[in-house]
Structures are given as structure tokens and as C-alpha cells.
Coordinates of C-alpha atoms and ligand atoms in Angstrom, one line a residue:
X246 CA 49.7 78.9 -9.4
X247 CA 47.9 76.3 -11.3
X248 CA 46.3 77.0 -14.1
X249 CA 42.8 76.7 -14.9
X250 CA 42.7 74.1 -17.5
X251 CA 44.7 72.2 -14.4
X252 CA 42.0 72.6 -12.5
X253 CA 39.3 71.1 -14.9
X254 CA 41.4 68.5 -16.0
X255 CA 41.7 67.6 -11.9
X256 CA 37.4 67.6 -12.3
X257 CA 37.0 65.6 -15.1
X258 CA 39.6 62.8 -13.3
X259 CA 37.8 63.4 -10.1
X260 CA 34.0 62.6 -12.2
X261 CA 35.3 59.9 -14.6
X262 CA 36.5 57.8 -11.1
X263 CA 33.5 58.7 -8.6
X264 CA 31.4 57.6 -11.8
X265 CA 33.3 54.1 -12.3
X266 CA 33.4 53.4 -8.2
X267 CA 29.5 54.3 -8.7
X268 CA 29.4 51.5 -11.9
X269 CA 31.6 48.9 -9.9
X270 CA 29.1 48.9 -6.7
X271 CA 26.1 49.2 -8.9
X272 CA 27.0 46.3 -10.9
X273 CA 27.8 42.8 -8.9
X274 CA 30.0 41.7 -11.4
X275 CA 34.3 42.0 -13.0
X276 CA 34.7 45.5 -11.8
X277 CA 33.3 44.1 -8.1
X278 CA 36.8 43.1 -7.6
X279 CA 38.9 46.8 -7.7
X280 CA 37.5 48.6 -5.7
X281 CA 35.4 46.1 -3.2
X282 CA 36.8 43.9 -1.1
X283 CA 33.8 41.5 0.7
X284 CA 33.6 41.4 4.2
X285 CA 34.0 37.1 4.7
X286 CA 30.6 36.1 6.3
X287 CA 30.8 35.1 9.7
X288 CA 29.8 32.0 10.3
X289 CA 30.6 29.8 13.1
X290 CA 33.4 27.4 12.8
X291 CA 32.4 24.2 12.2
X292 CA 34.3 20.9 13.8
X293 CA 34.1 17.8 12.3
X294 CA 32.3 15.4 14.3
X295 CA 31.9 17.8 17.4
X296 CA 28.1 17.6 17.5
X297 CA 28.0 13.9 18.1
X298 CA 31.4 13.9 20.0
X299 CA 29.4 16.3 22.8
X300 CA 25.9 14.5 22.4
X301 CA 27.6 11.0 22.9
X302 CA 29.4 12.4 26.4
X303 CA 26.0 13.6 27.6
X304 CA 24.0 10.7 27.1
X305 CA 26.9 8.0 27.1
X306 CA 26.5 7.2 23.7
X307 CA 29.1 5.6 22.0
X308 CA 29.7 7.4 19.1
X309 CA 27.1 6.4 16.2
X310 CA 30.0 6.4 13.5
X311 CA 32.1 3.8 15.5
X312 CA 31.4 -0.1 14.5
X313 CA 29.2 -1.6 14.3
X314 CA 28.4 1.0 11.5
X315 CA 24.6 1.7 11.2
X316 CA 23.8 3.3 8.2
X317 CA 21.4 6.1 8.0
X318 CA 18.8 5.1 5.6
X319 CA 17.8 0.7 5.7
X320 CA 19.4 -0.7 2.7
X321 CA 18.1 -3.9 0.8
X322 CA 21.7 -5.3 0.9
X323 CA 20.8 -5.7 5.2
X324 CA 18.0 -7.5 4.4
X325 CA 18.6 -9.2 1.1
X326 CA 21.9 -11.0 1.2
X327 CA 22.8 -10.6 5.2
X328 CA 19.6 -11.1 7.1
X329 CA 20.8 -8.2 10.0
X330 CA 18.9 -9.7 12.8
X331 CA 17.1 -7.2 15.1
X332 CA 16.3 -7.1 18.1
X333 CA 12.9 -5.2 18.4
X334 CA 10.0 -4.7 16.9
X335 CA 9.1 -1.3 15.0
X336 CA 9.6 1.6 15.9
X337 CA 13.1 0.4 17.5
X338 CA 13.8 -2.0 15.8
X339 CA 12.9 -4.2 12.4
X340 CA 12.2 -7.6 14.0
X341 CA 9.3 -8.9 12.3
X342 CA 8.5 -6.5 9.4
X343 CA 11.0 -8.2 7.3
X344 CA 9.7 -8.9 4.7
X345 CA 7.3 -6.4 3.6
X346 CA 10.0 -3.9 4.0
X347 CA 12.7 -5.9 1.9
X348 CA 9.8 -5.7 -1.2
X349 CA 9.6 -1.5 0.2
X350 CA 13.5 -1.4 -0.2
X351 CA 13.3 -3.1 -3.2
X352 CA 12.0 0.0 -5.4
X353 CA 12.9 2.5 -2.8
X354 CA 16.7 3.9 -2.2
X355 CA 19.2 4.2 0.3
X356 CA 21.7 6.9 -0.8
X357 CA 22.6 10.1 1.2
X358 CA 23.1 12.7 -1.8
X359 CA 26.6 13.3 -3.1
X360 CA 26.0 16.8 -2.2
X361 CA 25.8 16.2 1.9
X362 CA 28.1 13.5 1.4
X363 CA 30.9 15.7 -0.2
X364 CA 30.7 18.7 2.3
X365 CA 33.6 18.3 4.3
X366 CA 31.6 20.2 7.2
X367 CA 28.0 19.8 7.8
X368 CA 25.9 22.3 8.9
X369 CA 21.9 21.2 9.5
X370 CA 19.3 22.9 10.9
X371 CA 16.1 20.9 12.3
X372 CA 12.9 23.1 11.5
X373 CA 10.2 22.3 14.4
X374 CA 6.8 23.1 13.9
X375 CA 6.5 25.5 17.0
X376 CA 4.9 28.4 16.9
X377 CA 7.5 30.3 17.8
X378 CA 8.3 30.4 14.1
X379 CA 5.7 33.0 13.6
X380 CA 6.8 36.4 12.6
X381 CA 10.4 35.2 13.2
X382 CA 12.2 36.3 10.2
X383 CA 14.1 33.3 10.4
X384 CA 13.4 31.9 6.4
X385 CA 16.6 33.6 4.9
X386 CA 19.1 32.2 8.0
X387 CA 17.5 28.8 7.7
X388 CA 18.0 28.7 3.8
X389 CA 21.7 28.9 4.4
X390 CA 22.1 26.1 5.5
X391 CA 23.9 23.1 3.9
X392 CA 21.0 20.6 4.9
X393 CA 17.7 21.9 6.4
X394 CA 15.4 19.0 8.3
X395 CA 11.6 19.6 8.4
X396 CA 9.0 17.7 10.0
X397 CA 6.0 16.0 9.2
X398 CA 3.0 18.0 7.5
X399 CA 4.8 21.5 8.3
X400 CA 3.9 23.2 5.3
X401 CA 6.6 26.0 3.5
X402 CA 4.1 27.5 1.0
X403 CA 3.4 31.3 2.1
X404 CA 5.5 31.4 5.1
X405 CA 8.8 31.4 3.5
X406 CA 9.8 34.3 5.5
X407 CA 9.5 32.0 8.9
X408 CA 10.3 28.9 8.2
X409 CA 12.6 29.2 5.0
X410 CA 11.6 27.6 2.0
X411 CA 14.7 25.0 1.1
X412 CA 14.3 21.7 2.4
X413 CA 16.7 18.8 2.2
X414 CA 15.0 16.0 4.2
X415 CA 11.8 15.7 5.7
X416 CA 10.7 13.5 8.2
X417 CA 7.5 11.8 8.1
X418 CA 5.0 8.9 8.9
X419 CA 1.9 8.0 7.1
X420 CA -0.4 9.8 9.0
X421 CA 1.7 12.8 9.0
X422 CA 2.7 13.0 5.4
X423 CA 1.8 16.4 3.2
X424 CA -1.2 15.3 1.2
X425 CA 0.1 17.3 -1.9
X426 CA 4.1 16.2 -1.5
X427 CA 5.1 18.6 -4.4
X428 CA 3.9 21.8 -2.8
X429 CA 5.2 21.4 0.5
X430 CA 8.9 20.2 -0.7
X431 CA 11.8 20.9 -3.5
X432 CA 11.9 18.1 -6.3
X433 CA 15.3 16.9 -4.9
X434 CA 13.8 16.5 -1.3
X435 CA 14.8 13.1 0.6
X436 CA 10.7 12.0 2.2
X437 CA 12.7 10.0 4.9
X438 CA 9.9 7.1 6.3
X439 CA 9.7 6.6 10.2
X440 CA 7.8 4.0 10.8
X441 CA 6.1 3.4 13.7
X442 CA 4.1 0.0 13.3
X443 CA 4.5 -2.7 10.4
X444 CA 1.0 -1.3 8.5
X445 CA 3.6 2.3 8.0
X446 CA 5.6 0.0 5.1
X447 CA 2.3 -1.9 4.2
X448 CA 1.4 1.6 3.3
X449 CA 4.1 3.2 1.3
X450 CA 4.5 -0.5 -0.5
X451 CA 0.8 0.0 -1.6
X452 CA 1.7 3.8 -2.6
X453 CA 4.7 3.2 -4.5
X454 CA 3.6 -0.4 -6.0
X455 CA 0.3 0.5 -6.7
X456 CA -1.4 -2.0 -4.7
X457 CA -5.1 -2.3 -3.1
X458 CA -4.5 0.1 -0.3
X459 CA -5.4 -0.7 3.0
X460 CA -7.6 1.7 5.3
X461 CA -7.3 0.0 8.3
X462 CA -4.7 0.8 10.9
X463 CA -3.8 4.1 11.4
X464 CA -4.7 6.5 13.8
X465 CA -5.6 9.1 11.3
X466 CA -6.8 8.4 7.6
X467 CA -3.0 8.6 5.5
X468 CA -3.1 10.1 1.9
X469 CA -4.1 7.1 -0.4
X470 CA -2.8 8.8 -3.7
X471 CA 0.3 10.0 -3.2
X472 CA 2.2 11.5 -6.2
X473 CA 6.3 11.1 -5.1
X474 CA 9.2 9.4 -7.4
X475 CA 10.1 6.4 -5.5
X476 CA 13.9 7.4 -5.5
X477 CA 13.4 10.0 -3.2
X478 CA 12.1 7.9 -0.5
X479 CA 14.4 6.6 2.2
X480 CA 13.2 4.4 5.3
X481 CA 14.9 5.7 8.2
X482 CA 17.0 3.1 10.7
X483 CA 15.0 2.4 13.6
X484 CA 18.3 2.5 15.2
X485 CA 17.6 6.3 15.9
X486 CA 14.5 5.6 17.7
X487 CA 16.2 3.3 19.5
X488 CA 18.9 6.0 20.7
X489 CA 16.3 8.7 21.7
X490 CA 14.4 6.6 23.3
X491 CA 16.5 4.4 25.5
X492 CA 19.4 7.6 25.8
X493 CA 17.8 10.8 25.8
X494 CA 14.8 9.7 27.8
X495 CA 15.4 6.5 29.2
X496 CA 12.0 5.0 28.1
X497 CA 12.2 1.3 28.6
X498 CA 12.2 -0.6 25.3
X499 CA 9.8 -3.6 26.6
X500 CA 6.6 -1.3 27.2
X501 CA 3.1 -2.8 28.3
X502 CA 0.5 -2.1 25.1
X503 CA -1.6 0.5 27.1
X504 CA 1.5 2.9 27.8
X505 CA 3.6 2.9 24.7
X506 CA 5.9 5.9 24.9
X507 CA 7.6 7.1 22.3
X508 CA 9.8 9.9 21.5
X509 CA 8.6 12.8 19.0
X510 CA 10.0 13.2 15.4
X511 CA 11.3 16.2 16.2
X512 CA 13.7 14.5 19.1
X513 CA 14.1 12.2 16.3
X514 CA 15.0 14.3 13.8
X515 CA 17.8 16.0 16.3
X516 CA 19.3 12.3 17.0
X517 CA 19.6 11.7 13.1
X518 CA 21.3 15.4 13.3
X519 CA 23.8 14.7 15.6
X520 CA 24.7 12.0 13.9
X521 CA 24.9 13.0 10.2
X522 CA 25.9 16.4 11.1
X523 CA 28.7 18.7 12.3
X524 CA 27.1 21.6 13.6
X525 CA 22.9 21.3 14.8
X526 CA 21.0 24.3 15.1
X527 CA 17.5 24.3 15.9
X528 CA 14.7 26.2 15.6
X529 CA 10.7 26.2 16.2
X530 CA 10.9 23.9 19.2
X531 CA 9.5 24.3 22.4
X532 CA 6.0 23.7 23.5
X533 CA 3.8 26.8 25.4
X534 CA 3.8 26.2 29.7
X535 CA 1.5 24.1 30.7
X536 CA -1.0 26.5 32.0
X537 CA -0.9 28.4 28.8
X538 CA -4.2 26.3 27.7
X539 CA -5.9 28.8 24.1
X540 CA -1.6 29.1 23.1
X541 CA -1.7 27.4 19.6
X542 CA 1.4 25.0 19.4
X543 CA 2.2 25.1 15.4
X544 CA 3.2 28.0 13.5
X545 CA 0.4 26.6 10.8
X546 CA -2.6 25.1 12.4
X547 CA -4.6 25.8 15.4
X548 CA -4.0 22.6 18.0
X549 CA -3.7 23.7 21.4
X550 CA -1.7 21.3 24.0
X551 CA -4.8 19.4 24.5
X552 CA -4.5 17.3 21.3
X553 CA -1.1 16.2 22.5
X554 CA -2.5 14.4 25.4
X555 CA -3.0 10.2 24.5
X556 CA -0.3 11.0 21.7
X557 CA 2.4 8.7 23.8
X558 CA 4.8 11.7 23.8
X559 CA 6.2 12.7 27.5
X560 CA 6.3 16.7 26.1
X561 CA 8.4 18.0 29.1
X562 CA 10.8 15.1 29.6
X563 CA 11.6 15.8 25.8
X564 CA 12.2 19.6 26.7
X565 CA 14.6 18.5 29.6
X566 CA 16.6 16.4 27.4
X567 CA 16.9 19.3 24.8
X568 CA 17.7 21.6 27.1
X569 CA 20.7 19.2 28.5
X570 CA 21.7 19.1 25.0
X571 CA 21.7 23.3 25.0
X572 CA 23.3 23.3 27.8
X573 CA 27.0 21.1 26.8
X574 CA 26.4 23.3 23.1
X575 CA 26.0 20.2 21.6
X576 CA 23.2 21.6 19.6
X577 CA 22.0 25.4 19.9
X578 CA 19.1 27.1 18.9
X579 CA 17.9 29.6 16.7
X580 CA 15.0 30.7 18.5
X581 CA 13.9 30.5 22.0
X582 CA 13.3 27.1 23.4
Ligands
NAG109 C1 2.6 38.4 13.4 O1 2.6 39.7 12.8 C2 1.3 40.1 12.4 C3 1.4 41.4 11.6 O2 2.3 42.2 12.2 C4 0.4 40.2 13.6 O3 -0.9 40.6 13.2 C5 0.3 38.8 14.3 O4 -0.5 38.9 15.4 C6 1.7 38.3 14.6 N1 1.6 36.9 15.0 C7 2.2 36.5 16.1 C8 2.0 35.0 16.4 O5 2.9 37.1 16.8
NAG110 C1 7.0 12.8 31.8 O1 8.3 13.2 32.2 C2 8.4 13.8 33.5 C3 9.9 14.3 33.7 O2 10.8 13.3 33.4 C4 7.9 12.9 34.6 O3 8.0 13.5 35.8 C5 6.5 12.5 34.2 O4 6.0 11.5 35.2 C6 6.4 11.9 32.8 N1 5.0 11.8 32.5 C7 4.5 10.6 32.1 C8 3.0 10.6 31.7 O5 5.1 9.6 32.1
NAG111 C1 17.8 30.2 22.4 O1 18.0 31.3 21.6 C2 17.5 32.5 21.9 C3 17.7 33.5 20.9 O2 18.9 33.4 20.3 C4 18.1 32.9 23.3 O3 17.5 34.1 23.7 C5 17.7 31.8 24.3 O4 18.3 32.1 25.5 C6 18.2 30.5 23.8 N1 17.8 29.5 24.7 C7 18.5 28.5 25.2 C8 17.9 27.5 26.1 O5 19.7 28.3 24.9

């Protein structure tokens, strides 16, 4: 028979270790370790390379990474020292713009971060603007991410919860860019250029260098004060244009003035992804059907379809070439395309 003093002693064992497994859990810290043993998150393997190994099968590429190397970002040392000849004009090509953009490159900067570079696995996410982003939840998934791409104006301020609120690059052109920079981005954010027409780097050269600034030639009046640190800008090589353009929709690269296609910067910002990435996701992109006239198309603003007509952007040829890219899982999606 055991005695009673056994029994309390048993009880006062029994309390001291429910009340330390109940101080271990409450507190994230040293004691963590005894008693918990984390579940590893599961994330999807990630291949080096895969992303543009699969894209470049699709749409015959030949790998971007094999010579002749094309870097990312423009770099004054192409321009400078080596004049790079090329063979079209902006937006597929530099041919022309030379030398206002050697003076942009000049007191701009090239560098992908040491943090991207240094990962031995990419994972990016491309944030569209579609308004499929509402009420998704999404912010917390998309903030994991090793690099997050957003586009254009899209703002982040007060929908965190949908669209995240990290982002690592964001592409944009003048008449697109966020008129308050700071608001809409972190202070380590890459503002990646795509330029469309020559007056895009007469514009960030008057920005940056404080020049006279010019109000003629844009399609849409561009922020004339513009408060950014001059390192964080990057001009993007037309080189991707090129790509989606002449592989993923087979626009011709001669084009009479009056039809001037041109692929969106979100089919842009996927080409770049392939390319600097290891694993793409996407997310918020997909326009409404056709038919589906009041449907807003951003997740911010109300625009309808309608103001997408004259824009030079074939809508549902991009889809079709997305959803090619779905298909062979060289990119997949977060939510519903
Ligand atoms: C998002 O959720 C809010 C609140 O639940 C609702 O009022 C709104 O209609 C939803 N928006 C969309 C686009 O589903
Ligand atoms: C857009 O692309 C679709 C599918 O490739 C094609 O049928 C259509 O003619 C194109 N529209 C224009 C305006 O070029
Ligand atoms: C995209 O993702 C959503 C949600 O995960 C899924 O339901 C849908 O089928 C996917 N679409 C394509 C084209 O892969």
C-alpha cells in the first residue's frame, strides 16, 4: 500500500511538470526546445533553375542565363566603355536612347541585392493588380516569400491582409509610378524603370538630376516631384520585353505606329521571374470575361475593362500564354487565374 505522503509527493511532481510544460509552450523561447519539437514547414521544394528550364521548353527560349549573358538591370559599364549595340528601339531594345540613358545610369545603380543574390534557392511571387486579390487573405503567404514583385501604382497601404505588405521590387513606368514612393514601398525597395519610349529616361534624368522637367509626352501626367534615393532605382533590360513580346506572344518587333502592341508589365514582370527565379508563383492576375462589363479589374481602383481598350495590350492572348505557362508548372498560381 502506498502511503499517503507517497501519494502527495506523486501530486506535487505531477503539478511542478504540467506547470513547466504550461511555461515552455507559453514562452517561445530556451525551454521551447524540451518539450516541443516544431513541425518543419512545408514548403515546396525548390529546383534551381527549374522555372526557366520549363518556360524556355515552352516557348523555345534558350535559356536567359546561357551566353550571351544579359544582365538584369542596364549597367553603365554596357554603355560606357563597350558601346553594346542594339538592335531596336525602346521598349525592346536601347537603340537610339543612348545617351540620355548613359547620364540616367550614371547616378542610378545596377546591383541585384546581396540578399537575392546569396539565396541559393529563389522563391518570388509576382503580385498582379487583379481584383481577385480582394478579401483573399493572401498578405501573410505572400510576405513569405524570399522576393515579392509588385506592379505599377498597386498600392499596399490598408490592404495588407490581401496583397501582403513586403515588397522587394516594383515595376514601373512614369505614368504608372506611386506619386508618394515611400508609402507604397519598404525603404530597401528596388523601383525597377521599364521604359517604354526615350521621354521614360528623359523623365527620371530630370527627377533624379533635378532638371527643368518636361510635361510633354506621356500619355498620362507622371509625378514631377518625386522623393526616391537614386540607389534604389534600377533601369530594367529591354531584353525582357523583347522575350515576352516576340516568345510568349509572338508580336512582331517591326510594328506600324498606329498598332503598337505591347505586352503588359505584369507578363513582364513574370519573364523577369522566370529568369531571376527558381520557383514563380503568381497571384492577382486574370482579367473578368469579356461580357462581365460593371466587374472592376484592380483590387484598388474602380476601372472596368473598358479603359483597357486603346492601351496596346492584347488581354486574352496574354491569358493564353499564362495559362500555357500553368499548364507545363512552369509558374503556378496562388489565386485563380
Ligand atoms: C470583401 O468583404 C467585405 C466584408 O466581408 C464585403 O463587404 C465585400 O463585398 C467583399 N468584397 C469582395 C470584392 O468580395
Ligand atoms: C488578341 O489575341 C487573340 C488571341 O491570340 C487574337 O485572336 C486577337 O485577334 C488579338 N486581338 C488583337 C486586337 O490583335
Ligand atoms: C489557380 O489556383 C487556384 C487556387 O489555388 C485553383 O483553384 C485554380 O484551378 C488554379 N488555376 C490554374 C489555371 O491553375
Amino acid at each position: 500500500m502506498i502511503s499517503k505522503s507517497r501519494w502527495k509527493l506523486l501530486a506535487m511532481l505531477a503539478l511542478v511538470l504540467v506547470v513547466m510544460v504550461w511555461y515552455s509552450i507559453s514562452r517561445e523561447d530556451r525551454y521551447m526546445e524540451l518539450f516541443y519539437f516544431p513541425i518543419p514547414e512545408k514548403r515546396e521544394p525548390c529546383l534551381q533553375g527549374e522555372a526557366e528550364r520549363k518556360a524556355s521548353k515552352l516557348f523555345g527560349l534558350i535559356p536567359f542565363s546561357s551566353p550571351p549573358y544579359q544582365p538584369i538591370f542596364l549597367q553603365l559599364k554596357d554603355y560606357f566603355w563597350v558601346k553594346t549595340p542594339s538592335a531596336y528601339e525602346l521598349p525592346y531594345g536601347t537603340k537610339g536612347s543612348e545617351d540620355v540613358l548613359l547620364r540616367v545610369l550614371a547616378i542610378t545603380s545596377h546591383s541585384v541585392p546581396e540578399s537575392i543574390q546569396s539565396l541559393k534557392c529563389r522563391r518570388c511571387v509576382v503580385v498582379g493588380n487583379g481584383h481577385r486579390l480582394r478579401n483573399s487573405s493572401l498578405g501573410d503567404a505572400i510576405n513569405k516569400y524570399d522576393v515579392v514583385i509588385r506592379l505599377n501604382n498597386a498600392p499596399v497601404a490598408g490592404y495588407e491582409g490581401d496583397v501582403g505588405s513586403k515588397t522587394t521590387m516594383r515595376l514601373f513606368y512614369p505614368e504608372s509610378a506611386n506619386f508618394d514612393p515611400k508609402v507604397e514601398n519598404d525603404p530597401d525597395t528596388l523601383l525597377v524603370l521599364v521604359a517604354f519610349k526615350a521621354m521614360d529616361f528623359h523623365w527620371i534624368e530630370t527627377i533624379l538630376s533635378d532638371k527643368k522637367r518636361v510635361r510633354k509626352g506621356f500619355w498620362k501626367q507622371p509625378p514631377l516631384i518625386w522623393e526616391v534615393n537614386p540607389k534604389q532605382i534600377r533601369i530594367l533590360n529591354p531584353f525582357f520585353m523583347e522575350i515576352a513580346a516576340d516568345k510568349l506572344l509572338s508580336l512582331p518587333m517591326q510594328q506600324p505606329r498606329k498598332i503598337k502592341q505591347k505586352p503588359t508589365t505584369g507578363l513582364l514582370a513574370i519573364t523577369l521571374a522566370l529568369h531571376l527565379c527558381d520557383l514563380v508563383h503568381i497571384a492577382g492576375f486574370g482579367y473578368p470575361d469579356a461580357h462581365n462589363k460593371k466587374q472592376t479589374i484592380h483590387y484598388y481602383e474602380h476601372i472596368t475593362l473598358k479603359s483597357m481598350a486603346g492601351s496596346g495590350h492584347n488581354v486574352s492572348q496574354e491569358a493564353l500564354a499564362i495559362r500555357r505557362m500553368l499548364e507545363i508548372g512552369a509558374i503556378k498560381n496562388l489565386t485563380c487565374f
